Each structure stands twice: as structure tokens, then as C-alpha cells.
Coordinates of C-alpha atoms in Angstrom, one line a residue:
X19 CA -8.9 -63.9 -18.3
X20 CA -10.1 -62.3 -15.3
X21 CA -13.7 -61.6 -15.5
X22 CA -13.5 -57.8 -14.6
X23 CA -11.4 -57.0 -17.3
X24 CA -13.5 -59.0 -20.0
X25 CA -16.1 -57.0 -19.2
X26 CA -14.2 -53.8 -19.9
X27 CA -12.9 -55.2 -23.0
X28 CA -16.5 -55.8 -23.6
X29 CA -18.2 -52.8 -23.1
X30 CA -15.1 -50.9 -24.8
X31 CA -15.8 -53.1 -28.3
X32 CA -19.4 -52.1 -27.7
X33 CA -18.8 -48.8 -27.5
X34 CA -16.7 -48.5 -30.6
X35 CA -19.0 -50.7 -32.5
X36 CA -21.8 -47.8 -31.6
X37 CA -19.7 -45.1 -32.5
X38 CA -19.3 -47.3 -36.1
X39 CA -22.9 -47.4 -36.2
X40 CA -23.7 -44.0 -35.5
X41 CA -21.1 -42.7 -38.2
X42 CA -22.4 -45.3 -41.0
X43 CA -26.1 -43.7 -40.3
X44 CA -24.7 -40.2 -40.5
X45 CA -23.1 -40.9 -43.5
X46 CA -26.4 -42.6 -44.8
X47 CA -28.1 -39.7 -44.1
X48 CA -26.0 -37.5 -46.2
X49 CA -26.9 -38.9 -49.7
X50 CA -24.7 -40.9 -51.9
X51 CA -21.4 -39.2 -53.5
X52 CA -22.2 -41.6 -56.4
X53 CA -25.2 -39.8 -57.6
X54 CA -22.8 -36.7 -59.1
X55 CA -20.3 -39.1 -60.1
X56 CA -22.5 -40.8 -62.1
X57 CA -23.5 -38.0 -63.6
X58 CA -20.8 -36.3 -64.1
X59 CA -19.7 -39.6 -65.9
X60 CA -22.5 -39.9 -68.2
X61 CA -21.7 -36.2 -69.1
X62 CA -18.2 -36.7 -70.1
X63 CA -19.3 -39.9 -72.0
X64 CA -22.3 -37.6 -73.8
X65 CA -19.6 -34.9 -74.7
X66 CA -17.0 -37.4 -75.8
X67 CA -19.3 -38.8 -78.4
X68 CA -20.6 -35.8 -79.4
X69 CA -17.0 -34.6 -80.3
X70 CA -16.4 -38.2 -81.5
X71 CA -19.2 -37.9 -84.1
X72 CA -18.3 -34.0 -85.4
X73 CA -15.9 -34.0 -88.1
X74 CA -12.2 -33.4 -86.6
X75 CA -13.6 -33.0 -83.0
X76 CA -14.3 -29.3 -83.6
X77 CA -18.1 -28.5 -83.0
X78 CA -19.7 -27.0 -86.6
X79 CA -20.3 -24.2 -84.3
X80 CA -16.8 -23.3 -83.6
X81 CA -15.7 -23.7 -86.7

């Protein structure tokens, strides 16, 4: 390979892999989506056994 163009490969491969890097810090930055969905999981799971341990699934205060 001809030297000239394995350096532009080169700098081309650097240049994505600091646009990679730039992108994974943004994203860092931002917080983690998992938080809510964790706790939006632990809700449903809360709800689901409260309606698991009411009679019927209907609340005492519905009824």
C-alpha cells in the first residue's frame, strides 16, 4: 500500500473513532435511560402485587 494513502486511511479511522468518542461522552453526560425504567419496573411489579394480594384484583376501595 502506498504510504500516502495509508496515512489517509489513517487519519480518516482516527477521525471517526473521535467522533465515537465524542458521541459516547455526550450520551454519558445525559444520564442513564435505565434509571426510569427501572423504576417504572419496580412500579408495575409494586401494583401487580398489590392487585395480586386484594381479593379478585379489585382494590377494597373500588369496590
Amino acid at each position: 500500500m502506498h504510504p500516502e494513502t495509508h496515512l489517509q486511511l489513517h487519519h480518516a479511522r482516527a477521525a471517526e473513532l473521535q467522533a465515537e468518542a465524542a458521541a459516547h461522552r455526550l450520551a454519558d453526560q445525559a444520564g442513564h435511560p435505565r434509571e426510569l425504567r427501572t423504576r417504572l419496573g419496580w412500579t408495575l411489579v409494586e401494583l401487580g402485587l398489590r392487585l395480586a394480594a386484594t381479593p379478585n384484583g379489585i382494590h377494597p376501595a373500588v369496590a
